[in-house]
Coordinates of C-alpha atoms and ligand atoms in Angstrom, one line a residue:
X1 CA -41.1 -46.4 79.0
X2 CA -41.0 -42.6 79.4
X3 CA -41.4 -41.0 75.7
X4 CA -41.3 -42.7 72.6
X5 CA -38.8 -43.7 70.0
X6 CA -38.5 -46.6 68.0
X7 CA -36.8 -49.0 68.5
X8 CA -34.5 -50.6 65.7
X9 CA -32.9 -54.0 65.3
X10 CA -30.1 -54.1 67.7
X11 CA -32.3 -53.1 70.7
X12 CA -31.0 -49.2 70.3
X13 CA -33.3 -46.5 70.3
X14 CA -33.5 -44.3 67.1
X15 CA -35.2 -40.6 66.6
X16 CA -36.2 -39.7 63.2
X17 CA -33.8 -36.8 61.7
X18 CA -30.9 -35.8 59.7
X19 CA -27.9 -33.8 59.7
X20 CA -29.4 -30.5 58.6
X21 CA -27.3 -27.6 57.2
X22 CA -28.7 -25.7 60.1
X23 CA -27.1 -27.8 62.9
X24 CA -23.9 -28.5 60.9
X25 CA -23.6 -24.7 60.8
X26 CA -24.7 -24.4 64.6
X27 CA -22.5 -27.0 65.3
X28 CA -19.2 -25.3 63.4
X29 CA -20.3 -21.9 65.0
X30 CA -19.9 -23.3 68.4
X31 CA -17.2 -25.6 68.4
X32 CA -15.2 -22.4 67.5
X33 CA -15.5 -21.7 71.5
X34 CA -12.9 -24.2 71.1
X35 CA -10.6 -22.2 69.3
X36 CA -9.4 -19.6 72.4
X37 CA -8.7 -22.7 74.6
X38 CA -6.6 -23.8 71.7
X39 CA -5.2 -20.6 70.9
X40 CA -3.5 -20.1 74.5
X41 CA -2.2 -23.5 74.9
X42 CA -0.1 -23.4 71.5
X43 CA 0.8 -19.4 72.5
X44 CA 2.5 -19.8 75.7
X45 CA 5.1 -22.2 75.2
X46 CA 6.7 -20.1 72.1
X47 CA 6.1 -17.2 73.9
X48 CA 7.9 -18.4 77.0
X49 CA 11.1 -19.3 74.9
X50 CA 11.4 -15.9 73.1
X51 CA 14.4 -14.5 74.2
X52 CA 13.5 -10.7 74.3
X53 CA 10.1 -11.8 76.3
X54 CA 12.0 -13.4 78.9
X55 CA 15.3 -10.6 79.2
X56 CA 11.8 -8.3 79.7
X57 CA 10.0 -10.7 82.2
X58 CA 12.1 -13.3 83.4
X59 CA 15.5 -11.9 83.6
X60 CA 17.0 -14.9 85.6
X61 CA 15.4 -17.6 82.9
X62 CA 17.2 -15.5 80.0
X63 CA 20.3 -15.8 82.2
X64 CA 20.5 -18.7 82.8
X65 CA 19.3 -19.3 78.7
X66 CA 22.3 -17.8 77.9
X67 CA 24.7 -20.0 79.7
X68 CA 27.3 -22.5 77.4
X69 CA 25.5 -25.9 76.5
X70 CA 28.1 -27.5 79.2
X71 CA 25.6 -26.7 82.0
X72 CA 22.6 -29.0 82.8
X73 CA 20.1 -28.6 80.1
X74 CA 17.3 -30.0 81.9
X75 CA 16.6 -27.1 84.7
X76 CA 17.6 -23.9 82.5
X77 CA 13.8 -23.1 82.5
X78 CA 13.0 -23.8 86.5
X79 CA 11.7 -20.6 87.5
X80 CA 8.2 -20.6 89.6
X81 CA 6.8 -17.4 88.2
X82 CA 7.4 -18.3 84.5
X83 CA 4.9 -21.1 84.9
X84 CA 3.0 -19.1 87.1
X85 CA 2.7 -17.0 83.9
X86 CA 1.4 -20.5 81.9
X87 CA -0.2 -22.1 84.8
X88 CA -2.5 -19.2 86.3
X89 CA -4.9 -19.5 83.1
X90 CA -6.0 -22.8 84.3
X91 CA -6.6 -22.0 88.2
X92 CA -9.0 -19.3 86.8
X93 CA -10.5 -21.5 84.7
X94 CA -11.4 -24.2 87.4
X95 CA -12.9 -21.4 89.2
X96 CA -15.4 -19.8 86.5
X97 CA -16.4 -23.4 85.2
X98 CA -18.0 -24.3 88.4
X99 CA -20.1 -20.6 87.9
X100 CA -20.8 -21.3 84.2
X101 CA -23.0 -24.1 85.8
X102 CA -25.2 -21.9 87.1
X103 CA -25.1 -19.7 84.1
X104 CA -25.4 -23.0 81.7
X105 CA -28.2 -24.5 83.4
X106 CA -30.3 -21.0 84.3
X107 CA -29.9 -19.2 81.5
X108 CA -28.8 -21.2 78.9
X109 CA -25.8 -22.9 77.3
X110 CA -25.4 -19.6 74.6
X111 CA -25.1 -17.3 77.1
X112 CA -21.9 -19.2 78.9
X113 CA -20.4 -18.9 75.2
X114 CA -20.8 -15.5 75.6
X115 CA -19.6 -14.4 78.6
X116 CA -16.9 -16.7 78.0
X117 CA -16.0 -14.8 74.6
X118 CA -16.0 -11.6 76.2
X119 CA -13.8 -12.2 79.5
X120 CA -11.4 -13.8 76.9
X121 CA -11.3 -10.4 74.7
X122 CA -10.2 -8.6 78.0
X123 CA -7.3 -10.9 78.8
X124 CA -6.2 -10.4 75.4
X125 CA -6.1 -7.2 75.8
X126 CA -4.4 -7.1 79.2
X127 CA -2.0 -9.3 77.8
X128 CA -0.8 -7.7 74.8
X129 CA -0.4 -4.2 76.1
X130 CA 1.9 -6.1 79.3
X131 CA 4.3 -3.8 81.1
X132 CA 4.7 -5.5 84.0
X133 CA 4.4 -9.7 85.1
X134 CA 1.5 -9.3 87.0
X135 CA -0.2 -7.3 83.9
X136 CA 0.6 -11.1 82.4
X137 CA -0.6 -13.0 85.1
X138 CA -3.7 -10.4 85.2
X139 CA -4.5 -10.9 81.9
X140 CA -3.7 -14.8 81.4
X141 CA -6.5 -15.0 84.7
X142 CA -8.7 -13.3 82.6
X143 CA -8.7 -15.5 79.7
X144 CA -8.9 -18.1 82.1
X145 CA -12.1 -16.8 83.1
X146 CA -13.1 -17.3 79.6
X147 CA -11.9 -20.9 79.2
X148 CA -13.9 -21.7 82.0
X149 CA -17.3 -20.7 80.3
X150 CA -16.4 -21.9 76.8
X151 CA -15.1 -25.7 78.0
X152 CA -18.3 -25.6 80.3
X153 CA -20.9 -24.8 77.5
X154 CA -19.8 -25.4 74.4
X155 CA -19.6 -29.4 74.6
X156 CA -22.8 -29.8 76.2
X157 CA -23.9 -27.9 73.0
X158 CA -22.2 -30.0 70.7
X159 CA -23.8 -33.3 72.5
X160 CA -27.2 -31.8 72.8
X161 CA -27.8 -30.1 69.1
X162 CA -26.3 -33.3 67.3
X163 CA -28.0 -36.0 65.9
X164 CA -27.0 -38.9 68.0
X165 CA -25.7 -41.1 64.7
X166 CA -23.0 -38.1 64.4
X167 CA -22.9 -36.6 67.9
X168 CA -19.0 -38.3 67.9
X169 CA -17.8 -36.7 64.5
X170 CA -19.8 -33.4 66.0
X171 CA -18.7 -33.4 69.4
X172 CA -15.4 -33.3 67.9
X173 CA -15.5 -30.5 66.3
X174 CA -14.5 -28.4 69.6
X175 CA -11.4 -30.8 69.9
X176 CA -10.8 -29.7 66.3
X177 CA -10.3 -26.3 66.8
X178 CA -8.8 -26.6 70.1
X179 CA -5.5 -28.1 67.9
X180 CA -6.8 -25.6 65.2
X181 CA -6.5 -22.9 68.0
X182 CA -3.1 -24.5 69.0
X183 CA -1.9 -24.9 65.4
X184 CA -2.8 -21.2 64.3
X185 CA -0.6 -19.7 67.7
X186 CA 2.2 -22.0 67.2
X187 CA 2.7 -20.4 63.3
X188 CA 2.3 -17.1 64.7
X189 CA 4.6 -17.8 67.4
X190 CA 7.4 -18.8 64.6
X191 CA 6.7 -15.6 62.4
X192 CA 6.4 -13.3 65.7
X193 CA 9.7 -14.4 67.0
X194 CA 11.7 -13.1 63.8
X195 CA 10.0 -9.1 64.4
X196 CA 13.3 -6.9 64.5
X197 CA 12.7 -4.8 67.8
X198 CA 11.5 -7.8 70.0
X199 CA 7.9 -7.1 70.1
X200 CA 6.6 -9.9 68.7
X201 CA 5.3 -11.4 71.8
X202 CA 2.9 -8.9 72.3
X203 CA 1.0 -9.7 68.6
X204 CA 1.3 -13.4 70.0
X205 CA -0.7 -12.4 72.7
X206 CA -2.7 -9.8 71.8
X207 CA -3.9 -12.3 68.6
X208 CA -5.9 -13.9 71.3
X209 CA -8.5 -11.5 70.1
X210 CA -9.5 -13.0 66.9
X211 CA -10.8 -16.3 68.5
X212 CA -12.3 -14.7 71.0
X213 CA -14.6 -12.8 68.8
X214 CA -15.2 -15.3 66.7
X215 CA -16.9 -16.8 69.4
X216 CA -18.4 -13.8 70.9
X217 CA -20.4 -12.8 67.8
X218 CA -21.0 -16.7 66.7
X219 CA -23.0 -16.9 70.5
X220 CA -25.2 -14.0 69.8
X221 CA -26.1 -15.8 66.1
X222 CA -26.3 -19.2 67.7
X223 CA -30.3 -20.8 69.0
X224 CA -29.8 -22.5 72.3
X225 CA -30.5 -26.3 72.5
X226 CA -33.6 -27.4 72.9
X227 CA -33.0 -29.5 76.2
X228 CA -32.3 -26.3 77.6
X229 CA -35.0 -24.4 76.4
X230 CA -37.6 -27.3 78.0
X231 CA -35.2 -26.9 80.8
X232 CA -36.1 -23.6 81.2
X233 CA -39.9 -23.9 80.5
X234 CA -40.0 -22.6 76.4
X235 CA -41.9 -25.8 75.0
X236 CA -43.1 -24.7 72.5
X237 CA -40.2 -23.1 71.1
X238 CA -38.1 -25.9 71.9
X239 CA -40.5 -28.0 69.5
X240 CA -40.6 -25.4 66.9
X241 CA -37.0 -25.9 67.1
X242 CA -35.8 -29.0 67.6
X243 CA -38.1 -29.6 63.9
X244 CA -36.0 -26.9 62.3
X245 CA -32.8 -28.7 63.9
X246 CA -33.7 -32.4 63.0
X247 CA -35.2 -31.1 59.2
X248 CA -38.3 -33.2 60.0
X249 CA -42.1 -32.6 61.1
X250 CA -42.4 -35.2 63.5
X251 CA -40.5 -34.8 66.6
X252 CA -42.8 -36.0 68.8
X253 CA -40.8 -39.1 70.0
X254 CA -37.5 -37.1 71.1
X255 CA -39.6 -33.9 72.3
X256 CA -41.3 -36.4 75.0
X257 CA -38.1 -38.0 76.0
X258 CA -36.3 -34.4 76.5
X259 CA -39.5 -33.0 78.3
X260 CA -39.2 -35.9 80.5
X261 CA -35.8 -35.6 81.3
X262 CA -36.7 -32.1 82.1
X263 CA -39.1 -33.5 84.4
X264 CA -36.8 -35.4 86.4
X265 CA -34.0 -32.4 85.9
X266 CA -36.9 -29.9 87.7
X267 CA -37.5 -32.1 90.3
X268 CA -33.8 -31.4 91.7
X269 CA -32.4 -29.1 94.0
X270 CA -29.4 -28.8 94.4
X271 CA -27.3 -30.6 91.6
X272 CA -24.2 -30.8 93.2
X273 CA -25.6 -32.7 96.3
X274 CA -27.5 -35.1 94.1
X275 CA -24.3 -35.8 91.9
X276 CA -23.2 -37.7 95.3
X277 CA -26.4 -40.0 94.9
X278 CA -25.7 -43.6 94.9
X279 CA -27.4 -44.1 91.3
X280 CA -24.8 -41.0 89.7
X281 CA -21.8 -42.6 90.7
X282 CA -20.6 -44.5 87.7
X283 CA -21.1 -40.4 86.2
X284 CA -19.3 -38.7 89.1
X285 CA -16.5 -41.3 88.5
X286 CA -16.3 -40.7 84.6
X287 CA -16.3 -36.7 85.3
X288 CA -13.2 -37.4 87.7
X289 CA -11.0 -39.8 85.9
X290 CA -11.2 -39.0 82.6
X291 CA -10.4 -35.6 82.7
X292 CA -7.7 -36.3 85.2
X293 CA -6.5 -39.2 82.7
X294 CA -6.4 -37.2 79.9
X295 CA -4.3 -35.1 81.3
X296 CA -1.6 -37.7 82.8
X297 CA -0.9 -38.6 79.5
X298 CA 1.6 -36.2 79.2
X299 CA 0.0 -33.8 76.6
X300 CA 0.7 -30.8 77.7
X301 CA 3.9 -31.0 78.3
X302 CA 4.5 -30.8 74.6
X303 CA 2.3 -28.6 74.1
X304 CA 3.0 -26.0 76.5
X305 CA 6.6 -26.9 76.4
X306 CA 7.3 -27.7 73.0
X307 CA 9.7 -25.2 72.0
X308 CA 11.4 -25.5 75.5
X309 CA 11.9 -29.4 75.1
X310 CA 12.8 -29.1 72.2
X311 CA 15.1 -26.6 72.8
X312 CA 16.7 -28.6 75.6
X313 CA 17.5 -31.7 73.5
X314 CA 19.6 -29.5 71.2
X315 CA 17.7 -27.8 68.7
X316 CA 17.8 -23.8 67.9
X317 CA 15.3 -21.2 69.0
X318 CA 13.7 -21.1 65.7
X319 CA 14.1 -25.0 64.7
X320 CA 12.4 -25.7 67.9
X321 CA 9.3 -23.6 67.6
X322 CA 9.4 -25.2 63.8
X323 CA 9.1 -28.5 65.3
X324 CA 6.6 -27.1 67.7
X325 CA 4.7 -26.4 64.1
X326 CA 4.8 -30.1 63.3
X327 CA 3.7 -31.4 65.7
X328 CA 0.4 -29.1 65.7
X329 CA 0.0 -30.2 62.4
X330 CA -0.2 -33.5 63.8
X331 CA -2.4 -32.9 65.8
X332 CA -5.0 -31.3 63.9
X333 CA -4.7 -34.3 61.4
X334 CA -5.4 -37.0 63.6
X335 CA -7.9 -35.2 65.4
X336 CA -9.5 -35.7 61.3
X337 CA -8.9 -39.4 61.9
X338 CA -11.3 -39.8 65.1
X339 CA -14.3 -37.4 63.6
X340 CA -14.0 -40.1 60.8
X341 CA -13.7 -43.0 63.0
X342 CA -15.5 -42.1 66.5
X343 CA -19.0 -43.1 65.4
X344 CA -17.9 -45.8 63.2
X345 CA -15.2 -47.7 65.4
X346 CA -16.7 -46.6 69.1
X347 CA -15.1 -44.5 71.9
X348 CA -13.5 -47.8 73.4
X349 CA -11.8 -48.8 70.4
X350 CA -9.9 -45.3 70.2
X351 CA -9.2 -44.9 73.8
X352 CA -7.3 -48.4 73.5
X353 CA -5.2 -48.1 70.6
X354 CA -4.4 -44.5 71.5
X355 CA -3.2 -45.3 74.9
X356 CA -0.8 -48.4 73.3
X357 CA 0.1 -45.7 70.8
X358 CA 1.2 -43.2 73.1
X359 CA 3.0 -46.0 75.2
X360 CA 5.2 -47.2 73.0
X361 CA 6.2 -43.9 71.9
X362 CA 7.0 -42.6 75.6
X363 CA 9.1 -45.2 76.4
X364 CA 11.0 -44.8 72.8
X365 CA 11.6 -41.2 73.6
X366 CA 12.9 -41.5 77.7
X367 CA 15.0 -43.8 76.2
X368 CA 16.1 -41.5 73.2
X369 CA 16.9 -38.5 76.0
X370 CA 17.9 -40.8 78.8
X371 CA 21.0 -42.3 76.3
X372 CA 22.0 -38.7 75.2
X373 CA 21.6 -36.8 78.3
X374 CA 22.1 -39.1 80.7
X375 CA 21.2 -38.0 84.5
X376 CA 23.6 -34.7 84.6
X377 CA 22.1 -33.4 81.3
X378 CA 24.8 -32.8 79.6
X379 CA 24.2 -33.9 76.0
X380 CA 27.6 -32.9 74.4
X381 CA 27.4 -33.0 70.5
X382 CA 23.7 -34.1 69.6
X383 CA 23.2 -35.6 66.4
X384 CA 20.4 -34.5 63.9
X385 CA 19.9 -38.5 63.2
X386 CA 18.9 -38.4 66.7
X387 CA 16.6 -35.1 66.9
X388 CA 14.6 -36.7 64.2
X389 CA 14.0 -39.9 65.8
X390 CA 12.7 -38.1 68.7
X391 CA 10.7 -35.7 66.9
X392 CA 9.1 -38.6 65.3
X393 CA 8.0 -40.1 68.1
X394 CA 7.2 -37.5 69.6
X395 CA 4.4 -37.2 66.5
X396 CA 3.5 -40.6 66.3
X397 CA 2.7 -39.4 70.6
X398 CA 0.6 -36.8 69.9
X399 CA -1.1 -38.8 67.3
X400 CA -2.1 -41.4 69.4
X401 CA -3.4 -38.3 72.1
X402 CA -5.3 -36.7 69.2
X403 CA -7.4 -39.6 68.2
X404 CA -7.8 -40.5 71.5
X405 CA -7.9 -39.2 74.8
X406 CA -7.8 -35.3 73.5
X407 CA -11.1 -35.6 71.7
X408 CA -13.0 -38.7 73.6
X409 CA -11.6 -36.8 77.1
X410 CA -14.1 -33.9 75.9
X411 CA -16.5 -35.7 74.1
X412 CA -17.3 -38.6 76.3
X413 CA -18.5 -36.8 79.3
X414 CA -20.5 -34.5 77.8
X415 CA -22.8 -37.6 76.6
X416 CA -22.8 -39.9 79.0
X417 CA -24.8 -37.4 82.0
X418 CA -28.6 -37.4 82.6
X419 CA -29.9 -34.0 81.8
X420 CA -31.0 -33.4 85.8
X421 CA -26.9 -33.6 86.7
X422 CA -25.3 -32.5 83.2
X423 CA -24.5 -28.9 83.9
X424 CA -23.0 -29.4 87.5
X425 CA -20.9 -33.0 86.1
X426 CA -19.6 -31.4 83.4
X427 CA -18.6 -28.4 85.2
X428 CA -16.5 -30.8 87.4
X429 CA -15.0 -32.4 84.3
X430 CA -13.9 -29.2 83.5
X431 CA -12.2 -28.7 87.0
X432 CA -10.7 -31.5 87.0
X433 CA -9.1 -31.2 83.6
X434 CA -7.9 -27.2 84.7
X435 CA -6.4 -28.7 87.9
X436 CA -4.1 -31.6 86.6
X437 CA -3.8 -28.9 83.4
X438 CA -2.6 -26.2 86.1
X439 CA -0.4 -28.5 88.3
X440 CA 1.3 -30.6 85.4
X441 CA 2.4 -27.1 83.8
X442 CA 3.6 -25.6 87.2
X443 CA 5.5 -28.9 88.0
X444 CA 6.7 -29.9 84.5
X445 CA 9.8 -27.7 84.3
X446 CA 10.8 -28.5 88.0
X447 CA 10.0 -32.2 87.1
X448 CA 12.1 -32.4 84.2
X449 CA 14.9 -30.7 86.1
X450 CA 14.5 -33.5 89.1
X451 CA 13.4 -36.6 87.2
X452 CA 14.8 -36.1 84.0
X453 CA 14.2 -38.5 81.3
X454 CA 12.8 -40.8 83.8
X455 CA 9.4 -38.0 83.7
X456 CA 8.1 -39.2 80.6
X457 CA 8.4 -43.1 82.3
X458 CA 6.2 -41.2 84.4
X459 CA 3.3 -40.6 82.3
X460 CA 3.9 -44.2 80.4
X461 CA 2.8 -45.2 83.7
X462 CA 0.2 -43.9 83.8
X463 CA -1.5 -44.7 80.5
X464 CA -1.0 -48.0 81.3
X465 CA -3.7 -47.0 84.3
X466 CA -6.0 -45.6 82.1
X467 CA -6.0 -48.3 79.6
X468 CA -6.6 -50.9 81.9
X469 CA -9.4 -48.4 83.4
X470 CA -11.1 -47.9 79.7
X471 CA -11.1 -51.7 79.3
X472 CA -12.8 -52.1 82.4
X473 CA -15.1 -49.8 83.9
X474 CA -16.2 -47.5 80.0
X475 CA -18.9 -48.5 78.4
X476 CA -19.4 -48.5 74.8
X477 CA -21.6 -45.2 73.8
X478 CA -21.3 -44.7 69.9
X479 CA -24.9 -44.6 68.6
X480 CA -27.1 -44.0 71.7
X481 CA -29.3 -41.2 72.2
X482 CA -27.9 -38.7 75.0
X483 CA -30.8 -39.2 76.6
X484 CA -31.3 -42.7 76.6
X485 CA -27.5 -42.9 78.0
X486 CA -28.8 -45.0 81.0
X487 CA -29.1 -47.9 79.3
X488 CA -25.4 -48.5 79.8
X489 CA -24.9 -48.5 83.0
X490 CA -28.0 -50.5 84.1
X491 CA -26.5 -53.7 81.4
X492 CA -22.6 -52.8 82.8
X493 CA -20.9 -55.5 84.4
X494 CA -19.8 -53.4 87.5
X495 CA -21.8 -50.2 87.4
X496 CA -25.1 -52.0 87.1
X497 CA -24.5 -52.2 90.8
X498 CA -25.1 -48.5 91.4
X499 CA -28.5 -48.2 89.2
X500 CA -32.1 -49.8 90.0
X501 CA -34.4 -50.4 87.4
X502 CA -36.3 -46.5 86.9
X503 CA -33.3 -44.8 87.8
X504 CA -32.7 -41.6 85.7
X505 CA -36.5 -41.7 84.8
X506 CA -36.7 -42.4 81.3
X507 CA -35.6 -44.4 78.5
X508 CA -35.9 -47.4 80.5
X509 CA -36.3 -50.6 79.4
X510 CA -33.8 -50.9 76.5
X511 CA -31.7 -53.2 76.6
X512 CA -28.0 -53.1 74.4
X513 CA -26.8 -55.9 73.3
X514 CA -23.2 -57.1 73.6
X515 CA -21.1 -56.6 70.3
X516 CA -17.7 -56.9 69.4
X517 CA -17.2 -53.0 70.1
X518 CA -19.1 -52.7 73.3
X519 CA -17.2 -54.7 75.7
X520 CA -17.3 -54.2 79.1
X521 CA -21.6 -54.1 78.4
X522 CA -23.3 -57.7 79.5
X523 CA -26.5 -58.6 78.6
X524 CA -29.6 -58.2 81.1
Ligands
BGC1 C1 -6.8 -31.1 76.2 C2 -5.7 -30.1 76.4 C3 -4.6 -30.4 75.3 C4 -5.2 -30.4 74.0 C5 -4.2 -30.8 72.9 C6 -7.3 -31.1 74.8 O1 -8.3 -32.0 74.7 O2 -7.8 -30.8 77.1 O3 -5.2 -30.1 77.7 O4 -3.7 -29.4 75.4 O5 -6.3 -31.4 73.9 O6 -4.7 -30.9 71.7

C-alpha cells in the first residue's frame, strides 16, 4: 500500500487532524467564489421581469407584457434574445472552465479564483453601465468567463483543504453561498424594482461587483492546497503546510499518500486523453451525469424564471419577485440541512429522498397549473387559495433540490477523481452543468409556451432517472479520504468491472465494508 494511514475499525482509512480555525477560515474564504455564480442566477430572472428594463431592451416582451390577462399567459415571455441575455453567461462559462484546467492544474487552484474574480468585476461593469443589448450580452459573457474559473477551482479547493470527516459540511459551503449569492440578488431585485426613474436594473447588475471582489481579494489572502503544491514540485512547503492546515506535527501518513498521487498525476500526459482510459470510466460517467442530472431537475427554471412563473400564474410584478424571495430563503435553509446531514447520513441517502421530494412536488404543481390554465392558458380569475398551494410546493421543490442534488451535484465530483485526472474531470463537470444550464434557460420560455404544464411532467421524468441512477451505479463516499477514493469502485457491484487491482496507484488494498448507508458497495 502506497503511503500510510491507519487504518480504523470499519476498514476506512483515517489521517490524523482536526478542523483548524485556519482551514475553516480558508475554507469560508473560498467558498465565497460561490457567491458570483449565485449572485447572477437570482439577478436575471427579476431583472428580466422589470418593466422599464424590458420597454429599454426588449420592446416586443414589454408589449406583449402589457396585453389584457385574456391572452395566453404561457408564451408572453417567448422572445430568443431575452434568454439569450440569461443564457449567454453559461456558454462562456463552459468555454473558460475547460481553460481554468490548465490554469488549475499548472499554476494552482488560487490563481483560477483569481482570474475568475477579476473577469467577473468587468462584466459587472459592462453590465451596469448597458446602453445597448449586446453591451448586456457583452457583459453577461464576461461574467461567464468568471463563473467558469470560480466553479472549476473553488470545489476542488473545498475537497482538497478539508479534513475528510467534514469535507461534506465543507464542500458545501460553495453551495451555500451560491443560494446566498442567489438570495442576496433576489432582495435587491425587489428593492431595485420600486427606484422612481426606472434605473434600478442597472444597481441589480452593477451589484455584481461586491461578490466578485470579495472573491478577488479572498484569492490573493488564500494558501493553495497542498495536493497542488506537490503537484507542482513545492514539498516542502506543501508539508510545512498541510501541518499548519491539519493543526498537527505528524503529517507524515497523508503527505506520502498526496506525493504519491502526485506521482501517478506526473506520470500523465495529456489528461484529457487518459480520462477516456478504461480504469476512469466510472469517473468520466459521474462528471457527465451528475451535472447533467442536476440540472434536469428543473432548478433553474425557478430560479431564473421565478418572478416570470410566478407572474404567469397570476401574481403581481412585485408579489412575484416577493415569492421569488421565499423561495431563496428556502433555499439557503435547506442547503443548512445537508452541511448538517451530508457527513452524517451519506451522499446516497440525500440524493434519494431529495429526488422523491422533488417528485411529488412536480407532479402536485403541473397538476395545480394544468387545472387552472388548462392548454390555452387562459387562467380567468385565479384564486390566492390556489397561488399559495403552488407556492408551497414549489418550496417544499426547491427544498428537496437544496439538500440534494444542488449541493451533492457540486460536491460529489469534486471527491470522487484521482488527483492525476481531477483538474481535467472536473472541468467537464463544469461543462456539462453550463450546457444543460445554458440550453434549459434558452428553451424554458419556449417550452412553457409549447408544453405547458405538461413541462414540469417533464423534469418529474426525469428525476425518476436519476433516482434510479443514484440507487444503482453511486457509491457511498461520506468518510473516505479523497485520496483513497478508489476503494469504491474497485468493491462496486458494477464498476469494479472497469478497475484492476493497482489502478489509480495508491491506497490500495482497503477494503469498505457494506453498511446500511453504502449500498450499491459489495464486499471483496
Ligand atoms: C446549480 C445551479 C442552481 C443552484 C440553485 C446549483 O448547485 O448548479 O444551477 O441554480 O444550485 O441553488
Amino acid at each position: 500500500m502506497a503511503g500510510g494511514g491507519f487504518v480504523v475499525g470499519d476498514g476506512q482509512k483515517a489521517y490524523p487532524g482536526r478542523l483548524t480555525p485556519f482551514v475553516l477560515f480558508t475554507c469560508v474564504v473560498a467558498a465565497m467564489g460561490g457567491l458570483i455564480f449565485g449572485y447572477d442566477i437570482g439577478i436575471s430572472g427579476g431583472v428580466t421581469s422589470m418593466p422599464s428594463f424590458l420597454r429599454r431592451f426588449f420592446p416586443s416582451v414589454y408589449r406583449k407584457q402589457q396585453e389584457d390577462a385574456t391572452t395566453n399567459q404561457y408564451c408572453q415571455y417567448d422572445s430568443p434574445t431575452l434568454t439569450l441575455f440569461t443564457s449567454s453567461l453559461y456558454l462562456a462559462a463552459l468555454i473558460s472552465s475547460l481553460v481554468a484546467s490548465t490554469v488549475t492544474r499548472k499554476f494552482g487552484r488560487r490563481l483560477s479564483m483569481l482570474f475568475g474574480g477579476i473577469l467577473f468585476c468587468a462584466g459587472a461593469l459592462v453590465n451596469g453601465f448597458a446602453k445597448r443589448v449586446w453591451m448586456l450580452i457583452v457583459g453577461r459573457i464576461l461574467l461567464g468567463f468568471g463563473i467558469g474559473f470560480a466553479n472549476q477551482s473553488v470545489p476542488l479547493y473545498l475537497s482538497e483543504m478539508a479534513p475528510y470527516k467534514y469535507r461534506g459540511a465543507l464542500n458545501i459551503g460553495f453551495q451555500l453561498s451560491i443560494t446566498i449569492g442567489i438570495l442576496v440578488a433576489e432582495v435587491l431585485n425587489y428593492f431595485f424594482a420600486k427606484i422612481k426613474g426606472g434605473w434600478g436594473w442597472r444597481l441589480s447588475l452593477g451589484g455584481a461587483v461586491v461578490p466578485a471582489l470579495i472573491i478577488t481579494l479572498g484569492s490573493l489572502v488564500l494558501p493553495d492546497t497542498p495536493n497542488s503544491m506537490i503537484e507542482r514540485g513545492k514539498h516542502e512547503e506543501a508539508k510545512t503546510k498541510l501541518r499548519r492546515i491539519r493543526g498537527v506535527d505528524d503529517v507524515s501518513q497523508e503527505f506520502d499518500d498526496l506525493v504519491e498521487a502526485s506521482k501517478e498525476s506526473q506520470s500523465i500526459d495529456n489528461p484529457w486523453t487518459n480520462l477516456l482510459r478504461r480504469k476512469y470510466r466510472p469517473h468520466l460517467t459521474m462528471a457527465i451525469m451528475i451535472p447533467f442530472f442536476q440540472q434536469l431537475t428543473g432548478i433553474n427554471v425557478i430560479m431564473f424564471y421565478a418572478p416570470v412563473l410566478f407572474n404567469t400564474i397570476g401574481f403581481t410584478n412585485d408579489a412575484s419577485l416577493m415569492s421569488a424571495v421565499v423561495t431563496g430563503s428556502v433555499n439557503v435553509a435547506a442547503t443548512v440541512v445537508s452541511i448538517y446531514g451530508v457527513d452524517r447520513w451519506g451522499r446516497r441517502f440525500l440524493f434519494l429522498e431529495g429526488g422523491t421530494q422533488m417528485l411529488i412536488c412536480q407532479a402536485v404543481v403541473a397538476a395545480c397549473i394544468g387545472a387552472k390554465f388548462g392548454v390555452d392558458g387562459t387562467p380567468g380569475e385565479l384564486p390566492k387559495w390556489y397561488a399559495i398551494v403552488v407556492v408551497t410546493f414549489i418550496c417544499i421543490y426547491v427544498a428537496g433540490f437544496a439538500w440534494s442534488w444542488g449541493p451533492l451535484g457540486w460536491l460529489v465530483p469534486s471527491e470522487i477523481f484521482p488527483l492525476e485526472i481531477r483538474s481535467a474531470a472536473q472541468s467537464i463537470t463544469v461543462s456539462v452543468n453550463m450546457i444543460f444550464t445554458f440550453i434549459i434557460a434558452q428553451i424554458f420560455l419556449t417550452m412553457l409556451c409549447h408544453l405547458k404544464f405538461g413541462l414540469f411532467l417533464v423534469f418529474a421524468f426525469f428525476v425518476v432517472v436519476m433516482s434510479i441512477f443514484v440507487y444503482i451505479f453511486l457509491p457511498e463516499t461520506k468518510g473516505i479520504p479523497i485520496e483513497e477514493m478508489g476503494q469504491v469502485w474497485r468493491s462496486h457491484w458494477y464498476w469494479s468491472r472497469f478497475v484492476e487491482d493497482g489502478d489509480y496507484g495508491y491506497g490500495n488494498g482497503l477494503q469498505m465494508e457494506k453498511s446500511s448507508s453504502n449500498q450499491g458497495t459489495k464486499h471483496v
